[in-house]
Coordinates of C-alpha atoms and ligand atoms in Angstrom, one line a residue:
Chain A
M1 CA 0.0 -0.1 0.2
N2 CA 1.3 3.5 -0.7
I3 CA 1.5 5.7 2.0
L4 CA 2.5 8.7 -0.4
E5 CA 1.8 9.7 -3.7
V6 CA 3.4 12.6 -5.6
N7 CA 1.8 13.6 -8.8
H8 CA 2.9 15.3 -11.1
L9 CA 4.8 17.9 -8.9
N10 CA 6.1 20.9 -10.4
I11 CA 7.0 24.3 -8.4
H12 CA 8.1 27.4 -9.5
D13 CA 9.3 30.5 -8.1
I14 CA 6.8 33.3 -8.9
H15 CA 9.3 36.2 -8.8
I16 CA 11.3 35.1 -12.0
G17 CA 9.0 32.2 -12.8
E18 CA 11.9 29.7 -13.2
P19 CA 10.9 26.0 -12.5
I20 CA 12.2 24.3 -10.2
V21 CA 10.8 21.3 -9.8
K22 CA 9.4 20.0 -13.1
D23 CA 6.9 17.0 -13.2
I24 CA 7.9 14.9 -10.6
S25 CA 5.8 11.6 -9.8
F26 CA 6.6 9.4 -7.1
D27 CA 5.0 6.9 -4.6
L28 CA 6.6 5.9 -1.1
Q29 CA 5.2 2.3 0.1
Q30 CA 4.2 2.0 3.5
G31 CA 7.7 0.8 5.7
Q32 CA 9.9 1.4 2.7
C33 CA 12.9 4.2 2.7
L34 CA 13.5 6.2 -0.5
A35 CA 16.4 7.8 -1.2
I36 CA 16.8 10.9 -3.3
V37 CA 20.2 11.5 -4.8
G38 CA 21.1 14.5 -6.8
E39 CA 24.0 17.3 -7.2
S40 CA 23.8 20.0 -5.6
G41 CA 20.6 22.8 -6.3
S42 CA 18.8 19.7 -8.1
G43 CA 15.8 20.4 -5.9
K44 CA 16.0 17.7 -3.4
S45 CA 15.2 19.9 -0.2
V46 CA 12.2 21.5 -2.1
T47 CA 10.4 18.2 -3.6
C48 CA 10.6 17.5 0.4
R49 CA 9.7 20.7 1.9
S50 CA 6.5 21.0 -0.5
I51 CA 5.4 17.5 1.2
M52 CA 5.1 19.3 4.4
K53 CA 3.8 22.5 2.6
L54 CA 7.1 24.2 4.0
N55 CA 8.4 26.2 0.9
P56 CA 8.1 30.1 1.4
S57 CA 4.7 31.4 -0.2
S58 CA 7.0 32.8 -3.2
L59 CA 7.7 29.0 -4.4
Q60 CA 4.2 27.9 -6.0
Q61 CA 3.6 24.5 -6.2
S62 CA 1.2 22.2 -8.9
G63 CA 0.0 18.5 -8.2
S64 CA -1.4 16.5 -6.1
I65 CA 0.2 15.3 -3.0
V66 CA -1.6 12.1 -1.4
F67 CA -1.1 11.3 2.2
Q68 CA -3.0 8.4 3.8
G69 CA -5.4 8.4 0.9
I70 CA -5.8 12.0 1.7
D71 CA -5.1 15.1 -0.6
L72 CA -3.0 17.2 1.4
N73 CA -4.3 20.5 -1.2
T74 CA -7.6 19.9 0.1
L75 CA -6.7 20.4 4.0
T76 CA -6.7 23.5 6.1
D77 CA -3.6 25.2 7.9
Q78 CA -5.0 23.9 11.0
Q79 CA -5.2 20.3 9.8
M80 CA -1.8 20.3 7.9
R81 CA -0.1 21.6 11.2
K82 CA -1.5 18.8 13.0
R83 CA 0.3 16.5 10.5
R84 CA 3.4 18.1 11.0
G85 CA 5.8 16.4 13.2
K86 CA 3.3 13.8 14.1
Q87 CA 2.8 12.3 11.2
I88 CA 5.0 13.3 8.7
G89 CA 8.5 14.3 10.9
M90 CA 11.7 15.7 9.4
I91 CA 15.1 15.8 10.4
M92 CA 16.8 19.2 9.4
Q93 CA 20.4 19.0 7.9
N94 CA 22.2 20.9 11.0
G95 CA 21.0 20.0 14.4
M96 CA 23.2 23.7 15.0
S97 CA 20.9 25.5 13.5
A98 CA 17.9 23.6 13.9
F99 CA 17.1 24.8 17.6
D100 CA 16.3 28.3 18.5
P101 CA 19.5 29.6 20.0
S102 CA 18.1 31.5 22.5
C103 CA 16.1 28.8 24.4
V104 CA 17.4 25.7 26.2
I105 CA 16.7 22.5 24.2
G106 CA 13.8 21.2 26.5
T107 CA 12.0 24.2 25.3
H108 CA 11.2 23.4 22.1
L109 CA 10.8 19.3 23.0
R110 CA 8.6 20.7 25.7
E111 CA 6.7 22.6 22.7
T112 CA 6.3 20.1 20.6
L113 CA 5.1 17.3 22.5
G114 CA 2.9 19.5 24.5
Q115 CA 1.2 20.3 20.8
H116 CA 0.8 17.4 20.1
Y117 CA -0.3 15.2 23.3
G118 CA -1.1 17.7 25.4
W119 CA 1.3 16.1 28.4
N120 CA 2.3 17.7 31.3
R121 CA 5.8 18.7 32.2
S122 CA 7.0 15.7 34.1
K123 CA 5.5 13.1 31.9
I124 CA 6.9 15.0 28.7
D125 CA 10.4 14.8 30.4
E126 CA 9.7 11.4 31.4
R127 CA 9.2 10.3 27.8
M128 CA 12.2 12.2 26.3
H129 CA 14.5 10.8 29.0
I130 CA 13.5 7.5 27.9
A131 CA 14.1 8.1 24.2
M132 CA 17.1 10.0 24.9
H133 CA 18.3 7.4 26.7
S134 CA 17.5 4.6 23.5
V135 CA 19.9 6.8 21.5
M136 CA 23.0 6.7 23.9
L137 CA 22.3 10.4 25.1
N138 CA 23.4 10.4 28.3
H139 CA 22.2 12.7 31.6
P140 CA 19.0 13.5 29.7
D141 CA 17.8 15.6 32.4
R142 CA 21.3 18.0 32.0
L143 CA 20.7 17.7 28.1
M144 CA 17.3 19.5 28.6
N145 CA 18.9 22.7 30.0
R146 CA 21.4 23.0 27.6
Y147 CA 21.6 25.5 24.8
P148 CA 21.9 24.4 21.2
H149 CA 25.8 25.9 21.3
E150 CA 26.6 24.0 23.9
L151 CA 25.7 20.3 22.4
S152 CA 28.0 18.7 19.4
G153 CA 26.2 18.2 16.0
G154 CA 26.6 14.9 16.8
M155 CA 24.3 15.4 19.7
L156 CA 21.3 17.6 18.7
Q157 CA 20.8 15.0 15.5
R158 CA 20.0 12.6 18.0
I159 CA 18.0 15.0 19.9
M160 CA 16.0 15.4 16.9
I161 CA 16.0 11.6 16.5
A162 CA 14.6 11.0 19.9
L163 CA 12.1 13.4 19.7
T164 CA 11.1 11.2 16.7
L165 CA 11.2 8.3 18.5
V166 CA 8.6 9.8 20.6
L167 CA 6.0 11.4 17.7
E168 CA 6.2 8.3 16.0
P169 CA 5.5 9.9 12.6
D170 CA 4.6 7.6 9.8
I171 CA 6.6 9.6 7.3
L172 CA 10.3 10.5 8.2
I173 CA 11.9 12.9 6.1
A174 CA 15.8 13.2 6.7
D175 CA 17.3 16.0 4.2
E176 CA 21.0 15.3 4.3
P177 CA 21.1 14.1 8.3
T178 CA 24.7 13.5 8.7
T179 CA 26.3 15.9 6.5
A180 CA 27.4 18.4 8.9
L181 CA 29.1 15.8 10.8
D182 CA 32.3 14.5 11.3
M183 CA 33.0 10.3 10.1
L184 CA 32.7 9.4 13.7
S185 CA 29.1 10.9 14.6
Q186 CA 27.9 10.0 10.8
Q187 CA 28.0 6.7 11.5
E188 CA 26.4 7.0 15.2
V189 CA 23.8 9.1 13.5
M190 CA 23.1 6.5 10.8
A191 CA 23.2 3.3 13.4
Q192 CA 20.5 6.1 15.2
F193 CA 18.8 6.2 11.7
I194 CA 18.8 2.2 11.3
R195 CA 17.3 1.4 14.7
L196 CA 14.5 4.0 14.1
R197 CA 13.5 2.7 11.2
H198 CA 13.0 -0.8 13.0
T199 CA 11.3 0.8 16.0
L200 CA 9.0 2.8 13.9
G201 CA 8.5 1.0 11.3
C202 CA 8.0 3.9 9.8
S203 CA 8.6 5.0 6.0
M204 CA 10.8 7.4 5.1
I205 CA 12.8 9.8 2.6
F206 CA 16.1 9.8 2.8
I207 CA 18.2 12.8 1.2
S208 CA 22.1 12.3 0.9
H209 CA 25.1 12.7 -0.9
D210 CA 26.7 9.6 1.0
L211 CA 25.6 6.5 -1.5
G212 CA 27.4 4.2 1.3
A213 CA 25.1 5.4 3.8
V214 CA 22.0 5.6 0.6
R215 CA 23.0 1.7 -0.3
H216 CA 22.7 0.5 3.3
I217 CA 19.3 2.3 4.2
A218 CA 17.0 2.5 1.1
D219 CA 15.2 0.4 -0.5
H220 CA 14.4 2.7 -3.7
I221 CA 16.6 5.5 -5.4
L222 CA 15.5 8.7 -7.0
I223 CA 18.2 10.1 -8.9
M224 CA 17.5 14.1 -9.6
K225 CA 19.4 16.8 -11.7
D226 CA 18.3 19.9 -12.9
G227 CA 14.5 19.9 -10.7
K228 CA 13.8 15.8 -12.9
V229 CA 13.7 12.8 -11.6
I230 CA 16.1 11.0 -14.6
E231 CA 16.6 7.9 -13.1
R232 CA 14.4 5.3 -10.2
G233 CA 14.9 2.2 -9.3
E234 CA 15.5 -0.4 -6.3
T235 CA 18.9 0.4 -4.8
E236 CA 21.1 -2.9 -5.3
Q237 CA 19.8 -2.7 -9.3
L238 CA 20.3 0.8 -9.6
F239 CA 23.9 0.1 -7.9
T240 CA 24.8 -2.6 -10.2
A241 CA 23.2 -1.6 -13.4
P242 CA 22.7 1.9 -13.7
R243 CA 20.6 2.8 -16.5
Q244 CA 21.6 6.6 -17.6
E245 CA 25.2 7.9 -18.1
Y246 CA 24.7 10.4 -15.5
T247 CA 23.6 8.4 -12.6
R248 CA 26.9 5.7 -14.0
D249 CA 29.0 9.2 -13.6
L250 CA 27.8 10.1 -10.1
L251 CA 28.4 6.6 -8.9
S252 CA 31.7 6.2 -10.5
A253 CA 32.6 9.6 -9.1
R254 CA 32.0 9.3 -6.1
F255 CA 33.5 5.7 -6.0
A256 CA 36.7 7.1 -7.3
L257 CA 36.2 9.9 -4.8
D258 CA 36.0 7.3 -1.9
N259 CA 38.8 4.8 -3.6
H260 CA 41.3 8.3 -3.5
F261 CA 40.7 8.9 -0.2
R262 CA 41.0 5.1 0.9
Q263 CA 44.0 5.2 -0.3
L264 CA 45.3 8.4 1.1
M265 CA 44.2 7.2 4.4
E266 CA 45.8 4.0 3.8
R267 CA 49.3 5.9 2.7
K268 CA 49.1 8.2 6.1
E269 CA 48.6 5.0 8.3
G270 CA 51.6 2.8 6.4
Chain B
M1 CA 25.5 36.4 34.8
G2 CA 26.5 37.7 37.8
M3 CA 30.2 37.3 37.0
Y4 CA 29.6 39.2 33.7
I5 CA 27.8 41.7 35.2
I6 CA 30.8 42.2 37.8
R7 CA 33.0 41.9 34.9
R8 CA 31.2 44.4 32.5
M9 CA 31.5 47.1 35.0
L10 CA 35.1 46.7 36.2
L11 CA 35.4 47.5 31.9
A12 CA 34.0 50.5 31.8
V13 CA 36.2 52.2 34.4
P14 CA 39.2 52.7 32.5
L15 CA 37.0 54.0 29.8
L16 CA 35.3 56.5 32.2
W17 CA 38.9 57.6 33.2
A18 CA 40.2 58.1 29.5
I19 CA 36.9 59.7 28.7
S20 CA 37.3 62.8 31.4
L21 CA 40.7 63.3 30.6
L22 CA 39.8 63.5 27.1
T23 CA 37.4 66.0 28.4
F24 CA 40.0 68.1 30.3
I25 CA 42.5 68.0 27.4
L26 CA 40.1 69.1 24.5
I27 CA 38.5 72.0 26.6
N28 CA 42.1 73.3 27.4
L29 CA 43.0 73.4 24.2
S30 CA 40.3 75.9 23.7
P31 CA 42.3 79.8 22.6
M32 CA 40.3 81.8 24.6
D33 CA 41.9 82.0 28.2
P34 CA 39.4 81.2 30.9
A35 CA 40.4 84.6 32.9
V36 CA 39.5 86.7 30.3
V37 CA 35.8 84.8 29.9
V38 CA 35.3 85.5 33.6
L39 CA 36.6 89.4 33.6
Q40 CA 34.1 89.9 30.7
A41 CA 31.2 88.4 32.1
Q42 CA 32.2 90.6 35.3
G43 CA 31.7 93.5 32.8
V44 CA 35.3 94.9 33.9
P45 CA 35.8 98.1 31.7
S46 CA 39.2 97.6 31.0
I47 CA 41.3 94.1 31.1
T48 CA 44.8 94.9 31.9
D49 CA 47.5 91.9 32.1
E50 CA 47.9 92.0 36.0
L51 CA 44.2 91.8 36.4
I52 CA 44.2 88.5 34.0
E53 CA 47.3 87.2 36.5
R54 CA 45.3 87.5 39.4
T55 CA 42.2 85.9 37.7
Q56 CA 44.2 83.2 36.9
Q57 CA 45.7 82.7 40.5
Q58 CA 41.9 82.6 41.9
L59 CA 40.9 79.9 39.2
G60 CA 44.3 77.9 39.6
L61 CA 44.6 77.9 36.3
D62 CA 48.7 78.7 37.0
Q63 CA 49.3 75.3 38.4
P64 CA 50.3 72.5 36.2
F65 CA 48.5 70.7 33.7
L66 CA 48.4 67.3 35.9
V67 CA 47.6 69.3 39.0
R68 CA 44.7 70.8 37.1
Y69 CA 43.6 67.6 36.2
L70 CA 43.8 65.7 39.0
N71 CA 41.7 68.4 41.2
W72 CA 39.3 68.5 38.6
M73 CA 38.5 65.0 38.1
L74 CA 38.3 64.5 42.4
D75 CA 36.2 67.0 42.8
C76 CA 33.9 65.5 39.7
L77 CA 33.6 62.3 42.0
Q78 CA 32.1 64.4 44.3
L79 CA 29.7 65.6 41.7
D80 CA 31.8 69.0 42.2
F81 CA 32.0 70.7 38.8
G82 CA 33.2 74.3 39.8
N83 CA 31.0 77.6 39.3
S84 CA 30.0 78.8 36.3
Y85 CA 32.2 81.6 34.8
I86 CA 29.3 84.0 34.1
T87 CA 26.7 83.8 36.8
G88 CA 29.4 82.3 39.7
Q89 CA 26.7 79.7 40.3
S90 CA 27.7 76.3 41.4
V91 CA 27.5 74.1 38.1
W92 CA 25.8 71.0 39.5
A93 CA 22.9 73.5 40.7
L94 CA 23.0 74.5 37.2
I95 CA 22.9 71.3 35.7
G96 CA 21.8 69.1 38.1
P97 CA 17.9 69.6 37.6
A98 CA 18.6 70.4 33.7
F99 CA 20.1 66.8 33.2
L100 CA 16.7 65.6 35.1
N101 CA 14.9 67.6 33.0
T102 CA 16.1 66.3 30.0
L103 CA 16.3 62.8 31.4
R104 CA 12.6 62.8 31.8
L105 CA 11.9 64.0 28.3
T106 CA 14.7 61.4 26.8
L107 CA 13.7 58.5 28.9
V108 CA 9.6 59.0 27.9
S109 CA 10.7 59.1 24.4
A110 CA 12.8 56.3 24.4
V111 CA 9.5 54.7 25.9
S112 CA 7.3 55.6 22.8
I113 CA 10.2 55.2 20.5
I114 CA 10.3 51.3 21.4
A115 CA 6.9 51.0 21.4
V116 CA 5.9 52.6 17.9
S117 CA 9.4 50.7 16.0
V118 CA 8.8 47.4 18.0
L119 CA 5.5 48.0 16.6
L120 CA 5.8 49.1 13.3
G121 CA 9.0 46.9 12.8
V122 CA 6.9 43.9 13.5
L123 CA 3.9 44.5 11.5
C124 CA 5.8 45.2 8.0
A125 CA 8.0 42.0 9.1
L126 CA 4.4 40.2 9.3
Q127 CA 3.5 41.9 5.9
A128 CA 6.6 42.0 4.6
G129 CA 6.0 43.5 0.5
R130 CA 2.4 44.5 1.1
V131 CA 0.6 47.7 1.0
L132 CA 1.0 48.0 4.6
D133 CA 4.6 47.6 4.9
K134 CA 5.4 49.6 1.9
S135 CA 3.4 52.3 2.8
V136 CA 4.6 52.7 6.4
R137 CA 8.0 52.8 5.0
T138 CA 7.4 55.4 2.6
L139 CA 5.8 57.9 5.2
A140 CA 8.9 57.1 7.6
F141 CA 11.0 58.1 5.0
I142 CA 9.2 60.9 4.2
L143 CA 9.0 62.1 7.7
T144 CA 12.3 61.3 8.7
A145 CA 13.4 63.3 5.7
I146 CA 11.9 66.7 7.3
P147 CA 14.5 68.3 9.6
S148 CA 13.2 68.3 13.2
Y149 CA 13.0 72.1 13.7
G150 CA 10.5 71.8 10.5
L151 CA 8.3 68.9 11.7
A152 CA 8.4 70.7 14.9
A153 CA 7.1 74.4 13.9
L154 CA 4.8 72.6 11.9
L155 CA 3.3 70.5 14.4
V156 CA 3.3 73.9 16.9
W157 CA 1.8 75.6 14.5
Y158 CA -1.4 73.0 14.1
F159 CA -1.5 71.8 17.6
S160 CA -1.3 74.8 20.2
V161 CA -1.4 77.9 17.4
R162 CA -4.3 76.4 15.5
L163 CA -6.1 74.0 17.3
D164 CA -4.7 75.9 20.9
L165 CA -4.7 71.8 22.3
L166 CA -0.7 71.8 23.5
P167 CA 1.1 74.0 25.2
T168 CA 4.0 75.9 22.7
S169 CA 6.6 75.6 25.6
G170 CA 7.7 74.8 29.0
M171 CA 7.5 71.9 31.0
D172 CA 4.4 72.4 33.3
S173 CA 2.2 69.3 32.9
Y174 CA 1.9 65.9 31.1
R175 CA 0.6 67.7 28.0
S176 CA 4.2 70.1 27.6
Y177 CA 5.7 66.4 26.7
I178 CA 3.2 65.2 24.1
L179 CA 4.8 67.5 21.1
P180 CA 8.5 66.7 21.8
V181 CA 8.2 63.8 22.4
L182 CA 5.7 62.9 19.6
I183 CA 8.8 64.9 17.8
I184 CA 11.7 62.8 18.5
T185 CA 9.6 59.7 18.2
I186 CA 9.1 60.6 14.9
S187 CA 12.6 61.4 14.0
Y188 CA 13.6 58.4 16.0
A189 CA 11.7 55.5 15.4
G190 CA 11.3 55.9 11.6
L191 CA 14.7 54.5 11.9
Y192 CA 14.5 52.5 14.4
F193 CA 12.0 50.0 12.8
R194 CA 13.7 49.1 9.9
N195 CA 16.2 47.5 12.4
V196 CA 13.2 45.5 13.9
R197 CA 11.7 44.9 10.6
S198 CA 15.0 43.6 9.1
S199 CA 16.2 41.4 12.1
M200 CA 12.7 40.1 12.1
L201 CA 12.7 38.9 8.4
S202 CA 16.3 37.4 8.9
N203 CA 15.1 35.6 11.6
M204 CA 12.0 34.1 9.8
N205 CA 14.2 32.7 7.3
K206 CA 16.5 30.7 9.7
D207 CA 16.4 26.7 10.3
Y208 CA 14.9 26.6 13.8
V209 CA 12.1 28.9 11.9
L210 CA 11.7 26.1 9.8
Y211 CA 12.1 23.1 12.5
G212 CA 9.7 24.6 14.8
R213 CA 7.1 24.6 11.8
A214 CA 7.9 21.0 10.6
S215 CA 7.5 19.9 14.3
G216 CA 4.1 21.2 14.5
L217 CA 4.2 24.3 16.6
P218 CA 1.2 27.1 15.9
E219 CA 2.4 29.9 14.4
R220 CA 1.8 32.0 17.6
V221 CA 4.4 30.2 19.2
I222 CA 7.1 30.5 16.0
T223 CA 6.4 34.1 16.1
M224 CA 7.4 34.3 19.9
H225 CA 10.6 32.6 19.1
I226 CA 11.4 34.9 16.1
L227 CA 10.4 38.0 18.3
R228 CA 12.8 36.9 21.0
N229 CA 15.9 36.5 18.6
S230 CA 14.8 39.7 17.1
L231 CA 14.4 41.9 19.9
Q232 CA 18.1 41.2 21.0
V233 CA 19.2 43.6 18.5
A234 CA 16.7 45.9 19.0
I235 CA 17.4 46.2 22.5
S236 CA 20.6 47.1 22.2
I237 CA 20.3 49.5 19.3
F238 CA 17.6 51.3 21.8
C239 CA 20.3 51.0 24.7
M240 CA 22.9 52.7 22.2
A241 CA 20.0 55.3 21.6
I242 CA 19.1 56.8 24.6
P243 CA 22.7 58.6 25.0
I244 CA 22.2 59.8 21.5
I245 CA 19.1 61.1 22.0
L246 CA 19.9 62.5 25.5
G247 CA 22.7 64.5 23.4
S248 CA 20.5 65.2 20.8
T249 CA 17.4 67.0 22.1
V250 CA 19.2 70.4 21.9
V251 CA 16.6 71.4 18.9
V252 CA 13.4 70.4 20.2
E253 CA 14.8 71.6 23.7
N254 CA 15.6 75.2 22.3
V255 CA 12.1 75.0 19.8
F256 CA 10.1 74.3 22.9
A257 CA 11.6 76.3 25.9
W258 CA 12.8 73.0 27.9
P259 CA 14.5 73.6 30.6
G260 CA 17.1 71.0 30.2
L261 CA 20.9 70.4 29.2
G262 CA 20.4 71.0 25.6
S263 CA 19.2 74.9 26.2
L264 CA 22.0 75.4 28.9
S265 CA 24.6 73.4 26.7
I266 CA 23.7 76.4 24.1
R267 CA 23.8 79.4 26.6
A268 CA 27.3 77.9 27.9
I269 CA 28.9 77.5 24.7
L270 CA 27.6 80.4 23.1
S271 CA 28.8 82.3 26.4
R272 CA 32.3 80.2 26.9
D273 CA 31.6 79.1 30.1
F274 CA 34.1 76.4 30.3
P275 CA 33.2 74.5 33.5
V276 CA 29.4 74.6 32.2
I277 CA 30.7 72.6 29.0
Q278 CA 33.0 70.5 30.7
A279 CA 30.2 69.3 32.9
Y280 CA 28.1 69.4 30.1
V281 CA 30.4 66.9 28.0
L282 CA 31.7 64.7 30.6
I283 CA 27.9 63.7 31.5
L284 CA 27.2 62.6 27.9
A285 CA 30.2 60.8 27.7
V286 CA 29.1 59.1 31.2
S287 CA 26.2 58.1 30.3
F288 CA 26.8 56.7 27.0
V289 CA 28.9 54.5 28.6
I290 CA 26.6 53.3 31.4
F291 CA 23.9 52.6 28.6
N292 CA 26.3 50.9 26.7
A293 CA 26.6 48.7 29.8
I294 CA 23.2 48.0 30.2
S295 CA 23.2 47.2 26.8
D296 CA 25.5 44.4 27.0
M297 CA 24.2 43.6 30.0
I298 CA 20.4 43.0 28.6
N299 CA 22.0 41.0 25.5
A300 CA 24.1 39.0 27.8
A301 CA 20.7 38.0 29.4
M302 CA 19.4 37.2 26.1
N303 CA 21.7 35.7 24.2
P304 CA 23.4 32.8 26.5
K305 CA 26.2 32.9 23.6
L306 CA 27.8 36.7 24.7
R307 CA 28.3 35.5 28.5
N308 CA 31.5 33.7 27.8
G309 CA 32.5 35.8 25.6
L310 CA 33.8 38.4 28.1
Ligands
ATP1 N1 13.1 29.7 -1.0 C1 13.8 29.3 -2.3 N2 13.5 30.7 -3.4 C2 13.4 31.0 -4.3 N3 14.6 29.5 -5.3 C3 15.0 28.7 -3.9 C4 14.4 28.3 -2.8 N4 15.0 27.6 -2.3 C5 15.5 26.8 -2.6 N5 15.6 27.6 -4.0 C6 16.5 27.5 -5.8 O1 15.5 26.1 -5.6 C7 16.9 24.9 -6.7 C8 16.6 23.9 -5.6 O2 17.2 24.0 -4.1 P1 17.4 22.7 -3.3 O3 17.4 23.5 -2.0 O4 16.0 22.0 -3.3 O5 18.0 22.0 -3.8 P2 18.7 20.5 -3.4 O6 18.8 19.7 -4.3 O7 18.8 20.6 -1.8 O8 20.3 21.3 -2.9 P3 21.7 20.8 -1.9 O9 22.0 19.0 -2.6 O10 22.3 21.7 -1.9 O11 21.2 21.2 -0.6 C9 17.7 25.6 -6.1 O12 18.3 25.8 -7.4 C10 17.5 27.5 -5.6 O13 18.2 28.4 -5.5
MG2 MG1 19.3 20.6 0.0

């Protein structure tokens, strides 16, 4: 069963009239993970934000987005807001800027959970503590009272994952969730993502430049270029037998880079 | 936070000292001999060299520069700024009440400026690009372009002369405040609401706003977060603005015969009353330093990142 169907999505900038996303269609099955891959500026983030109807009003979108059988275009702002976070969740690329810098972390968590569940403070704290422990964050009570700048990017990313664990969305959109992290934190956060998928059994849209991670987590892949989908397919099939020249280049460039990097590291160690 | 306040206050001490030295040097650079000024003010018909020398001795002007500076500074610390060369009254007796009058006008104006700029800034930011935003910005542009004495003349003519609603001068009741405060507010709020607006707009595009929306927070809560972050900039601007207004009420005070520092300083400058000028400059400089420190402290209270910076 498809949990999300995107049909003929077009997005253009009303100021310059330039199309940004051109006639994209895809669907996402219950419990599956779809990866979107493509060069910078190809429209991945704009596409994801359009699913949550969070693009600025200067970007106009047409086409239908059907979530659990309901066309999101028919929903009121209020109904859409209730679905954000609770049913369609999002993990941001940069944890450092994802939280209000002048409030402690706990503020965002309490506001969000209070909004969706109406829980009181102690209930929220109790549930957040359990979730934070499960993503390997120690001393949750102390973390709740820390400001974003006092924590590392990896910790903030895991706090977002912990919040998602409590919210249990049906779809999770992760827009380059590990790009801003160092290698070690990348691995830790990826491990948490894989666990999150198993725990919640939620569907996922995963944007990443890290093809290794994509191969690991995604069932299907969508390759985007200049606002268009140029290739799609099951992960293994796409990695082993890409049909498009562009995809082949993308994969080989990536692996060439990986190999180069590995050689450098070996030389350094050797 | 407590440590921050202490460190910030200690930082102000050397600054204040430097200001006092600079004030003293600048006044002493004036080509006019203070003794001549005093003698002229007393109406002495023929000023002889002998007379000048005697007056210099009386005023302590024959002592070396450093001694004079030290004496002056020690006196200033006790709020003794000497006597006016012109009237012979103690400078503090002249400047103290005038300072309070100006401070009153400044604080009332500041409150009004803050209220108007925050209100207009927030409204314009929320309506950015729409009719309201555009018309407010155009109107503000026109109003701030009119010099304040022109605006003052216009408003006095309309409200006080034609409608006979408000007093034209003096400081008698709350009604005396209306026109001067209005004029100061127009000239400053017209500038400051832009800071609030642009600061709001830049915060609206921040990631935390997107994540707040993506988490399903209502617009009301998100707007509060944007406000909280935008007002930091605004608050530091306002605190810096207070001493600027304090020093620039001259025009308004002269138009409305407000018995404040502005009127007093103009008189002192025209008659070369050095002790009064010195005290005036010093008081303004000190309030600059003080309000600057207060603005830093408020900012540190609102922005935790700054606290460790000092
Ligand atoms: N708010 C906006 N207004 C106008 N144009 C925008 C806006 N946001 C993005 N764009 C444009 O849309 C295009 C696609 O941007 P998008 O952020 O979706 O790229 P991306 O694939 O996510 O790239 P990256 O890998 O760098 O994140 C870009 O050309 C960008 O300039
Ligand atoms: Mg992007």
